[in-house]
Tab-separated table of C-alpha atoms in Angstrom:
chain	number	residue	atom	x	y	z
A	1	MET	CA	-17.485	-13.477	16.302
A	2	GLY	CA	-14.617	-15.968	16.570
A	3	ASP	CA	-12.764	-17.068	19.701
A	4	ARG	CA	-9.852	-14.767	18.994
A	5	GLU	CA	-12.127	-11.775	18.500
A	6	ARG	CA	-13.667	-12.563	21.888
A	7	GLN	CA	-10.171	-12.765	23.379
A	8	ILE	CA	-9.403	-9.326	21.956
A	9	GLU	CA	-12.454	-7.824	23.653
A	10	HIS	CA	-11.642	-9.656	26.890
A	11	SER	CA	-8.050	-8.423	26.922
A	12	TRP	CA	-9.188	-4.807	26.661
A	13	ARG	CA	-11.346	-5.282	29.706
A	14	THR	CA	-8.617	-6.953	31.717
A	15	ASN	CA	-5.845	-4.595	30.626
A	16	ALA	CA	-7.837	-1.366	30.704
A	17	SER	CA	-6.054	0.145	33.656
A	18	ALA	CA	-2.565	-0.783	32.416
A	19	TRP	CA	-3.401	0.561	28.964
A	20	THR	CA	-4.755	3.836	30.328
A	21	SER	CA	-1.555	4.411	32.322
A	22	LEU	CA	0.595	3.502	29.349
A	23	VAL	CA	-1.108	5.886	26.941
A	24	ARG	CA	-1.389	8.778	29.365
A	25	SER	CA	2.274	8.569	30.412
A	26	GLY	CA	3.374	8.697	26.758
A	27	GLN	CA	5.340	5.466	27.025
A	28	ILE	CA	4.514	4.157	23.561
A	29	GLU	CA	7.364	5.650	21.587
A	30	SER	CA	5.886	5.286	18.099
A	31	ARG	CA	2.787	7.182	19.190
A	32	ARG	CA	4.790	9.859	20.943
A	33	VAL	CA	7.213	10.550	18.100
A	34	ALA	CA	4.960	10.152	15.075
A	35	THR	CA	1.620	8.407	14.883
A	36	ASP	CA	-0.457	10.524	17.328
A	37	LYS	CA	0.423	13.708	15.485
A	38	ALA	CA	-0.114	12.043	12.103
A	39	ILE	CA	-3.726	11.092	12.813
A	40	VAL	CA	-4.580	14.402	14.491
A	41	ASP	CA	-3.059	16.450	11.653
A	42	LYS	CA	-4.739	14.393	8.952
A	43	ILE	CA	-8.180	14.647	10.552
A	44	THR	CA	-7.988	18.376	11.268
A	45	GLU	CA	-6.807	18.995	7.694
A	46	HIS	CA	-10.263	17.867	6.530
A	47	ARG	CA	-12.120	20.124	9.059
A	48	PRO	CA	-14.877	17.597	9.831
A	49	ARG	CA	-18.018	18.963	11.460
A	50	ASN	CA	-18.457	15.839	13.552
A	51	ILE	CA	-16.256	12.866	14.353
A	52	LEU	CA	-16.793	9.301	15.543
A	53	ASP	CA	-13.771	7.579	17.097
A	54	VAL	CA	-14.320	3.818	16.867
A	55	GLY	CA	-12.288	1.908	19.450
A	56	CYS	CA	-11.450	5.123	21.264
A	57	GLY	CA	-9.855	3.423	24.250
A	58	GLU	CA	-9.175	5.822	27.128
A	59	GLY	CA	-10.197	8.706	24.905
A	60	TRP	CA	-7.035	10.771	24.256
A	61	LEU	CA	-7.859	11.386	20.595
A	62	VAL	CA	-11.415	12.562	21.228
A	63	ARG	CA	-10.105	14.967	23.898
A	64	GLU	CA	-7.393	16.278	21.590
A	65	LEU	CA	-9.861	16.882	18.740
A	66	ILE	CA	-12.254	18.678	21.112
A	67	ARG	CA	-9.326	20.765	22.373
A	68	GLN	CA	-8.827	21.826	18.748
A	69	GLY	CA	-12.432	22.974	18.539
A	70	LEU	CA	-13.907	19.952	16.798
A	71	GLU	CA	-16.922	17.873	17.781
A	72	ALA	CA	-16.085	14.265	18.556
A	73	ILE	CA	-17.527	11.244	20.328
A	74	GLY	CA	-15.855	7.939	21.165
A	75	ILE	CA	-17.074	4.369	21.341
A	76	ASP	CA	-15.285	1.311	22.656
A	77	GLY	CA	-16.187	-2.251	23.532
A	78	SER	CA	-14.430	-2.084	26.903
A	79	PRO	CA	-16.586	-0.634	29.725
A	80	ALA	CA	-13.467	-0.103	31.818
A	81	LEU	CA	-11.794	1.960	29.104
A	82	ILE	CA	-14.938	4.035	28.593
A	83	GLU	CA	-14.978	4.661	32.323
A	84	SER	CA	-11.381	5.906	32.052
A	85	ALA	CA	-12.323	8.049	29.069
A	86	ARG	CA	-15.092	9.751	31.039
A	87	GLN	CA	-12.812	10.690	33.957
A	88	PHE	CA	-11.908	14.096	32.566
A	89	GLY	CA	-15.479	15.213	31.903
A	90	VAL	CA	-14.515	16.173	28.353
A	91	GLY	CA	-16.184	14.509	25.359
A	92	LYS	CA	-18.961	11.974	25.013
A	93	PHE	CA	-18.091	8.288	25.277
A	94	GLU	CA	-20.243	5.192	24.956
A	95	VAL	CA	-19.676	1.473	25.417
A	96	LEU	CA	-20.287	-0.201	22.072
A	97	SER	CA	-18.625	-3.405	20.946
A	98	TYR	CA	-17.942	-4.353	17.338
A	99	ALA	CA	-20.547	-7.054	17.747
A	100	ALA	CA	-23.079	-4.391	18.697
A	101	ILE	CA	-22.095	-2.230	15.722
A	102	ARG	CA	-22.662	-5.280	13.544
A	103	SER	CA	-25.890	-6.617	14.977
A	104	ALA	CA	-27.863	-3.414	15.379
A	105	ASN	CA	-26.912	-0.351	13.494
A	106	ILE	CA	-27.712	1.829	16.470
A	107	LEU	CA	-25.615	4.723	15.312
A	108	SER	CA	-27.579	5.244	12.165
A	109	ASP	CA	-29.549	8.407	12.962
A	110	THR	CA	-26.430	10.508	12.354
A	111	THR	CA	-23.808	10.579	9.660
A	112	TYR	CA	-20.238	11.654	10.305
A	113	ASP	CA	-17.733	13.746	8.409
A	114	ALA	CA	-14.957	11.694	9.967
A	115	ILE	CA	-14.903	8.183	11.341
A	116	ILE	CA	-11.657	7.058	12.916
A	117	CYS	CA	-10.230	3.607	13.504
A	118	ASN	CA	-6.923	4.433	15.169
A	119	PHE	CA	-5.093	1.154	15.794
A	120	SER	CA	-8.465	-0.355	16.619
A	121	LEU	CA	-9.147	-2.789	13.773
A	122	LEU	CA	-7.555	-5.831	15.363
A	123	GLY	CA	-9.722	-8.783	14.334
A	124	GLU	CA	-9.829	-10.937	11.228
A	125	SER	CA	-13.451	-10.480	10.165
A	126	ILE	CA	-13.864	-6.748	9.923
A	127	ASP	CA	-15.356	-6.396	6.469
A	128	ASP	CA	-18.880	-6.112	7.848
A	129	VAL	CA	-17.792	-3.485	10.388
A	130	LEU	CA	-16.200	-1.444	7.601
A	131	LEU	CA	-19.340	-1.816	5.529
A	132	ILE	CA	-21.504	-0.473	8.370
A	133	LEU	CA	-19.077	2.360	9.091
A	134	SER	CA	-19.178	3.298	5.405
A	135	THR	CA	-22.939	3.800	5.687
A	136	LEU	CA	-22.377	6.197	8.572
A	137	LEU	CA	-20.238	8.559	6.507
A	138	SER	CA	-21.724	11.841	5.350
A	139	ASP	CA	-21.575	12.684	1.636
A	140	GLN	CA	-18.104	14.166	2.022
A	141	GLY	CA	-17.254	11.906	4.959
A	142	LYS	CA	-13.858	10.247	5.367
A	143	LEU	CA	-12.865	7.072	7.114
A	144	PHE	CA	-9.404	7.313	8.705
A	145	ILE	CA	-7.723	3.984	9.386
A	146	GLN	CA	-4.365	3.931	11.133
A	147	THR	CA	-2.656	0.605	11.713
A	148	LEU	CA	0.788	-0.733	12.548
A	149	HIS	CA	2.825	-0.565	9.372
A	150	PRO	CA	2.920	-4.025	7.803
A	151	LEU	CA	6.647	-3.637	7.178
A	152	VAL	CA	7.596	-3.382	10.813
A	153	ALA	CA	4.684	-5.446	12.058
A	154	PHE	CA	5.531	-8.614	10.143
A	155	GLY	CA	8.906	-8.900	11.824
A	156	GLU	CA	10.525	-12.302	11.428
A	157	GLU	CA	7.387	-14.043	10.256
A	158	SER	CA	6.154	-14.486	6.702
A	159	TYR	CA	4.627	-11.484	5.012
A	160	ARG	CA	1.202	-13.077	4.939
A	161	ASP	CA	-2.092	-12.355	6.672
A	162	GLY	CA	-2.460	-14.239	9.939
A	163	TRP	CA	-2.986	-14.116	13.667
A	164	ARG	CA	-0.214	-12.818	15.925
A	165	THR	CA	0.017	-12.208	19.656
A	166	GLU	CA	0.775	-8.968	21.470
A	167	THR	CA	2.193	-9.872	24.869
A	168	PHE	CA	2.732	-6.241	25.957
A	169	ALA	CA	6.025	-7.548	27.406
A	170	SER	CA	7.880	-4.415	26.383
A	171	PHE	CA	5.457	-2.315	28.426
A	172	GLY	CA	6.215	-3.843	31.823
A	173	SER	CA	4.290	-6.189	34.064
A	174	ALA	CA	1.001	-4.321	34.476
A	175	PHE	CA	-0.647	-6.080	31.552
A	176	LYS	CA	-2.429	-9.200	32.709
A	177	GLU	CA	-3.444	-10.781	29.417
A	178	PRO	CA	-1.943	-11.100	25.952
A	179	MET	CA	-4.011	-9.930	22.992
A	180	PRO	CA	-4.386	-11.779	19.689
A	181	TRP	CA	-4.402	-9.524	16.639
A	182	TYR	CA	-4.697	-10.145	12.944
A	183	PHE	CA	-1.771	-9.112	10.750
A	184	ARG	CA	-2.623	-7.844	7.262
A	185	THR	CA	-0.319	-7.055	4.381
A	186	VAL	CA	-0.578	-3.716	2.587
A	187	GLY	CA	-2.433	-5.394	-0.280
A	188	SER	CA	-4.819	-7.070	2.118
A	189	TRP	CA	-5.678	-3.715	3.720
A	190	LEU	CA	-6.266	-2.127	0.319
A	191	ASN	CA	-8.407	-4.966	-0.972
A	192	LEU	CA	-10.378	-5.094	2.295
A	193	VAL	CA	-11.183	-1.396	2.142
A	194	ARG	CA	-12.159	-1.693	-1.483
A	195	SER	CA	-14.441	-4.654	-0.812
A	196	ALA	CA	-16.348	-2.444	1.663
A	197	GLY	CA	-17.062	-0.053	-1.218
A	198	LEU	CA	-14.463	2.472	-0.072
A	199	THR	CA	-11.786	4.265	-2.087
A	200	VAL	CA	-8.398	5.232	-0.666
A	201	ILE	CA	-7.889	8.918	-1.428
A	202	ASP	CA	-4.718	9.395	0.598
A	203	CYS	CA	-2.068	7.155	2.124
A	204	ILE	CA	0.423	8.386	4.705
A	205	GLU	CA	3.214	6.393	6.315
A	206	PRO	CA	4.656	8.183	9.345
A	207	VAL	CA	8.302	7.235	9.872
A	208	HIS	CA	10.425	7.169	12.987
A	209	PRO	CA	12.385	10.447	13.011
A	210	VAL	CA	15.636	8.708	13.932
A	211	THR	CA	15.558	5.213	12.440
A	212	GLY	CA	13.650	6.288	9.314
A	213	LYS	CA	11.515	3.145	9.505
A	214	PRO	CA	7.803	3.350	8.764
A	215	LEU	CA	5.704	3.100	11.922
A	216	SER	CA	2.166	3.120	10.657
A	217	LEU	CA	-0.032	3.016	7.611
A	218	LEU	CA	-2.713	5.704	7.580
A	219	LEU	CA	-5.438	5.373	4.962
A	220	VAL	CA	-8.001	8.079	4.235
A	221	CYS	CA	-11.043	6.586	2.512
A	222	THR	CA	-14.318	7.816	1.031
A	223	ASN	CA	-17.348	6.089	-0.326
A	224	LYS	CA	-16.950	5.618	-4.059
B	1	MET	CA	13.821	14.985	-18.410
B	2	GLY	CA	16.355	15.254	-15.600
B	3	ASP	CA	19.981	14.123	-15.610
B	4	ARG	CA	19.185	10.966	-13.697
B	5	GLU	CA	16.391	10.035	-16.092
B	6	ARG	CA	18.912	10.429	-18.931
B	7	GLN	CA	21.327	8.209	-17.024
B	8	ILE	CA	18.635	5.576	-16.720
B	9	GLU	CA	18.072	5.549	-20.474
B	10	HIS	CA	21.816	5.505	-21.118
B	11	SER	CA	22.396	2.583	-18.765
B	12	TRP	CA	19.832	0.450	-20.614
B	13	ARG	CA	21.690	1.062	-23.839
B	14	THR	CA	25.068	0.237	-22.343
B	15	ASN	CA	23.887	-2.763	-20.348
B	16	ALA	CA	21.498	-4.216	-22.927
B	17	SER	CA	23.548	-7.293	-23.686
B	18	ALA	CA	24.297	-8.073	-20.041
B	19	TRP	CA	20.630	-7.591	-19.137
B	20	THR	CA	19.438	-9.831	-21.953
B	21	SER	CA	21.738	-12.635	-20.810
B	22	LEU	CA	20.693	-12.167	-17.202
B	23	VAL	CA	16.959	-12.343	-17.895
B	24	ARG	CA	17.157	-15.211	-20.371
B	25	SER	CA	19.313	-17.357	-18.097
B	26	GLY	CA	16.830	-16.905	-15.230
B	27	GLN	CA	19.465	-15.569	-12.879
B	28	ILE	CA	17.241	-13.005	-11.141
B	29	GLU	CA	15.912	-15.108	-8.309
B	30	SER	CA	12.940	-12.924	-7.359
B	31	ARG	CA	11.676	-13.056	-10.937
B	32	ARG	CA	12.244	-16.785	-11.237
B	33	VAL	CA	10.522	-17.742	-7.987
B	34	ALA	CA	7.659	-15.280	-7.881
B	35	THR	CA	7.315	-12.043	-9.793
B	36	ASP	CA	7.324	-13.313	-13.415
B	37	LYS	CA	4.473	-15.693	-12.699
B	38	ALA	CA	2.618	-13.049	-10.679
B	39	ILE	CA	2.440	-10.563	-13.553
B	40	VAL	CA	1.618	-13.200	-16.183
B	41	ASP	CA	-1.143	-14.733	-14.048
B	42	LYS	CA	-2.667	-11.383	-13.172
B	43	ILE	CA	-2.753	-10.204	-16.789
B	44	THR	CA	-4.173	-13.428	-18.194
B	45	GLU	CA	-6.843	-13.440	-15.470
B	46	HIS	CA	-8.292	-10.319	-17.103
B	47	ARG	CA	-8.252	-11.829	-20.645
B	48	PRO	CA	-7.227	-8.617	-22.413
B	49	ARG	CA	-7.813	-8.466	-26.164
B	50	ASN	CA	-4.642	-6.457	-26.720
B	51	ILE	CA	-1.647	-5.593	-24.549
B	52	LEU	CA	1.025	-2.900	-24.543
B	53	ASP	CA	4.184	-3.690	-22.555
B	54	VAL	CA	5.879	-0.390	-21.693
B	55	GLY	CA	9.593	-0.813	-20.983
B	56	CYS	CA	9.500	-4.327	-22.376
B	57	GLY	CA	13.259	-4.827	-22.314
B	58	GLU	CA	14.393	-7.960	-24.145
B	59	GLY	CA	10.782	-8.961	-24.563
B	60	TRP	CA	10.233	-12.073	-22.435
B	61	LEU	CA	6.808	-10.969	-21.195
B	62	VAL	CA	5.429	-10.146	-24.644
B	63	ARG	CA	6.612	-13.552	-25.873
B	64	GLU	CA	5.049	-15.337	-22.896
B	65	LEU	CA	1.712	-13.577	-23.379
B	66	ILE	CA	1.722	-14.424	-27.097
B	67	ARG	CA	2.539	-18.035	-26.203
B	68	GLN	CA	-0.643	-17.991	-24.118
B	69	GLY	CA	-2.676	-16.867	-27.114
B	70	LEU	CA	-2.847	-13.152	-26.346
B	71	GLU	CA	-1.983	-10.219	-28.564
B	72	ALA	CA	0.866	-8.094	-27.238
B	73	ILE	CA	3.363	-5.506	-28.381
B	74	GLY	CA	6.360	-4.115	-26.560
B	75	ILE	CA	8.043	-0.718	-26.490
B	76	ASP	CA	11.326	0.287	-24.903
B	77	GLY	CA	13.653	3.270	-24.987
B	78	SER	CA	16.725	1.133	-25.600
B	79	PRO	CA	17.361	0.295	-29.287
B	80	ALA	CA	19.740	-2.476	-28.239
B	81	LEU	CA	17.104	-4.137	-26.067
B	82	ILE	CA	14.501	-3.887	-28.823
B	83	GLU	CA	17.009	-5.518	-31.165
B	84	SER	CA	17.339	-8.348	-28.643
B	85	ALA	CA	13.572	-8.575	-28.350
B	86	ARG	CA	13.198	-9.020	-32.104
B	87	GLN	CA	15.693	-11.897	-32.297
B	88	PHE	CA	13.088	-14.637	-31.871
B	89	GLY	CA	10.757	-13.320	-34.570
B	90	VAL	CA	7.843	-13.495	-32.130
B	91	GLY	CA	5.894	-10.349	-31.216
B	92	LYS	CA	6.056	-6.767	-32.348
B	93	PHE	CA	8.579	-4.455	-30.706
B	94	GLU	CA	9.283	-0.759	-31.213
B	95	VAL	CA	11.859	1.679	-29.871
B	96	LEU	CA	10.012	4.365	-27.936
B	97	SER	CA	11.463	6.303	-25.038
B	98	TYR	CA	9.457	7.797	-22.180
B	99	ALA	CA	10.375	11.194	-23.580
B	100	ALA	CA	8.746	10.211	-26.870
B	101	ILE	CA	5.649	8.920	-25.101
B	102	ARG	CA	5.459	12.288	-23.353
B	103	SER	CA	6.177	14.621	-26.217
B	104	ALA	CA	4.040	13.105	-28.931
B	105	ASN	CA	1.269	10.773	-28.110
B	106	ILE	CA	2.092	8.589	-31.070
B	107	LEU	CA	0.309	5.544	-29.719
B	108	SER	CA	-3.048	7.196	-29.616
B	109	ASP	CA	-4.822	5.553	-32.565
B	110	THR	CA	-5.383	2.418	-30.481
B	111	THR	CA	-6.594	1.758	-26.967
B	112	TYR	CA	-5.450	-1.222	-24.944
B	113	ASP	CA	-7.183	-3.613	-22.595
B	114	ALA	CA	-3.932	-4.029	-20.721
B	115	ILE	CA	-0.937	-1.762	-20.375
B	116	ILE	CA	1.999	-3.147	-18.423
B	117	CYS	CA	4.829	-1.418	-16.598
B	118	ASN	CA	6.779	-4.381	-15.267
B	119	PHE	CA	9.678	-3.009	-13.202
B	120	SER	CA	9.962	-0.259	-15.783
B	121	LEU	CA	8.882	2.906	-13.947
B	122	LEU	CA	12.316	3.908	-12.693
B	123	GLY	CA	12.406	7.697	-12.834
B	124	GLU	CA	11.161	10.399	-10.497
B	125	SER	CA	8.866	12.350	-12.815
B	126	ILE	CA	6.493	9.741	-14.142
B	127	ASP	CA	3.143	11.368	-13.438
B	128	ASP	CA	2.842	12.633	-17.006
B	129	VAL	CA	3.718	9.207	-18.423
B	130	LEU	CA	1.025	7.610	-16.256
B	131	LEU	CA	-1.432	10.253	-17.373
B	132	ILE	CA	-0.736	9.510	-21.034
B	133	LEU	CA	-0.899	5.763	-20.479
B	134	SER	CA	-4.272	6.231	-18.769
B	135	THR	CA	-5.624	7.813	-21.965
B	136	LEU	CA	-4.523	4.727	-23.917
B	137	LEU	CA	-6.654	2.364	-21.831
B	138	SER	CA	-9.843	0.989	-23.340
B	139	ASP	CA	-13.083	1.397	-21.384
B	140	GLN	CA	-12.423	-1.757	-19.417
B	141	GLY	CA	-8.655	-1.387	-19.717
B	142	LYS	CA	-6.275	-2.070	-16.828
B	143	LEU	CA	-2.840	-0.680	-16.087
B	144	PHE	CA	-0.586	-3.259	-14.406
B	145	ILE	CA	2.335	-1.796	-12.478
B	146	GLN	CA	4.847	-4.130	-10.871
B	147	THR	CA	7.684	-2.638	-8.852
B	148	LEU	CA	10.235	-3.732	-6.270
B	149	HIS	CA	8.392	-3.966	-2.987
B	150	PRO	CA	9.071	-0.810	-0.987
B	151	LEU	CA	9.287	-2.850	2.184
B	152	VAL	CA	12.384	-4.702	1.005
B	153	ALA	CA	13.675	-2.104	-1.433
B	154	PHE	CA	14.325	0.586	1.143
B	155	GLY	CA	16.940	-1.558	2.868
B	156	GLU	CA	19.033	0.309	5.377
B	157	GLU	CA	18.022	3.761	4.194
B	158	SER	CA	15.136	5.872	5.414
B	159	TYR	CA	11.687	4.891	4.245
B	160	ARG	CA	11.310	8.031	2.168
B	161	ASP	CA	11.103	8.728	-1.561
B	162	GLY	CA	14.497	9.372	-3.106
B	163	TRP	CA	17.098	8.395	-5.644
B	164	ARG	CA	19.075	5.159	-5.201
B	165	THR	CA	21.670	3.392	-7.314
B	166	GLU	CA	21.542	-0.105	-8.762
B	167	THR	CA	25.123	-1.239	-9.314
B	168	PHE	CA	24.154	-4.701	-10.650
B	169	ALA	CA	27.085	-5.921	-8.521
B	170	SER	CA	25.221	-9.062	-7.506
B	171	PHE	CA	24.835	-10.013	-11.176
B	172	GLY	CA	28.527	-10.274	-12.022
B	173	SER	CA	30.852	-8.115	-14.038
B	174	ALA	CA	29.030	-7.919	-17.367
B	175	PHE	CA	27.181	-4.731	-16.439
B	176	LYS	CA	29.151	-1.682	-17.477
B	177	GLU	CA	27.169	1.121	-15.915
B	178	PRO	CA	25.196	1.637	-12.710
B	179	MET	CA	21.589	2.776	-12.982
B	180	PRO	CA	19.944	5.445	-10.845
B	181	TRP	CA	16.382	4.635	-9.820
B	182	TYR	CA	13.802	6.453	-7.792
B	183	PHE	CA	12.570	4.756	-4.628
B	184	ARG	CA	8.913	5.323	-3.704
B	185	THR	CA	7.080	4.330	-0.565
B	186	VAL	CA	3.792	2.441	-0.773
B	187	GLY	CA	1.897	5.639	-0.037
B	188	SER	CA	3.810	7.500	-2.711
B	189	TRP	CA	2.899	4.869	-5.311
B	190	LEU	CA	-0.759	4.981	-4.324
B	191	ASN	CA	-0.922	8.763	-4.357
B	192	LEU	CA	0.959	8.926	-7.674
B	193	VAL	CA	-1.444	6.541	-9.348
B	194	ARG	CA	-4.401	8.424	-7.941
B	195	SER	CA	-3.054	11.759	-9.152
B	196	ALA	CA	-3.024	10.324	-12.681
B	197	GLY	CA	-6.770	9.742	-12.362
B	198	LEU	CA	-6.381	6.004	-11.810
B	199	THR	CA	-7.980	3.775	-9.176
B	200	VAL	CA	-6.255	0.730	-7.697
B	201	ILE	CA	-8.676	-2.172	-8.016
B	202	ASP	CA	-6.309	-4.913	-6.881
B	203	CYS	CA	-3.003	-5.074	-5.032
B	204	ILE	CA	-0.854	-8.208	-4.965
B	205	GLU	CA	2.424	-8.660	-3.122
B	206	PRO	CA	4.271	-11.788	-4.266
B	207	VAL	CA	6.433	-13.190	-1.482
B	208	HIS	CA	9.593	-15.266	-1.582
B	209	PRO	CA	8.482	-18.878	-1.123
B	210	VAL	CA	11.258	-19.586	1.383
B	211	THR	CA	11.994	-16.374	3.257
B	212	GLY	CA	8.378	-15.185	3.228
B	213	LYS	CA	9.512	-11.645	2.459
B	214	PRO	CA	7.540	-9.525	-0.009
B	215	LEU	CA	9.352	-9.191	-3.344
B	216	SER	CA	7.155	-6.890	-5.352
B	217	LEU	CA	4.129	-4.676	-5.276
B	218	LEU	CA	1.724	-5.292	-8.152
B	219	LEU	CA	-1.028	-2.736	-8.660
B	220	VAL	CA	-3.938	-3.214	-11.047
B	221	CYS	CA	-5.481	0.141	-11.926
B	222	THR	CA	-8.403	1.410	-13.968
B	223	ASN	CA	-9.550	4.839	-14.993
B	224	LYS	CA	-12.009	6.155	-12.448
């Protein structure tokens, strides 16, 4: 794991409380107006018998899927976020970092009909994580990856893979630590998924209902 | 074929001379600085034994591939453009509209290692054309689709599939007729290709060397 990947994990420990408040108060507009519904609708469309939410954060998605009658568990590398996730007594949540997923495939006694990475693939070296997740899919299992849409995410910089910094400045002063994250182009996402032996079977791009700009890229993948 | 598809074909007859001058004088910046080289490099990388360029226009790409020692033929729905293409006496060119490709699969005695649609899939209903092209691929054959990058092509409009108009205004007064063209999002392209039974095995997004903005989306596809 590189320095920046370690910084990502550290930021989610430091900012856990600020993040929990932000998500639960619905202050992230793109999630409120489009991307939350997009991921929930796409997962429920496939009627998975069991679901693993990787990088579940404070757990909203697991709770929502359980509310809809599905079986879901969440894992996250931040103990503070998992503590937040457990507050409601709904759903099963475990602390598990990407490093732990990599080093010991401790999830391997079960396979999942749906594995979700909802805005949670933030590092540069994630090919091995994707490879391990692909082995955890059931025969008909789907991997759902939602990420900031490369069009809006690349902003004023070059449209090329590279590290960026999220300062959380637009979300007020509660965040104590910026978070590095790795920008990928559309092609880079597609080639990455393919190199993990996965095939994209559906691609959705939720747009902002007013501006018409794409907010996220949502890939549904299966093993080949 | 819809009215707009007919308008597309008509515009390439009317504008053939203006287009030929434009391409041969290298006045389309995106092609000059990035996208011409991208398609040539990607095709030659696969060392195809024979190549079909669908919507070849005035024929530059067929000539370039022949110059590099490859075997290539070009087809286009515009008789005037095919006449231009034949002027140099290099390469084989035939008039063949998309309607003709659809209605009678007259190409079917040969299969191709490479079929190219270089900025030539402009209509809305192209799923049947892709389906037919997929049957013309050899066992190891690849379909190369290059298109304006959706991230820059959608401009100020909503990021949603729909008809747009190319006025050619930025290319001077020689063009006599605007051309309708159908905008597709990234997801729409991917799902379209998939619905034709094709798998994307590589995705390249040439960027402008100065602005860093993506200029085109280049998909390399195989039969599943």
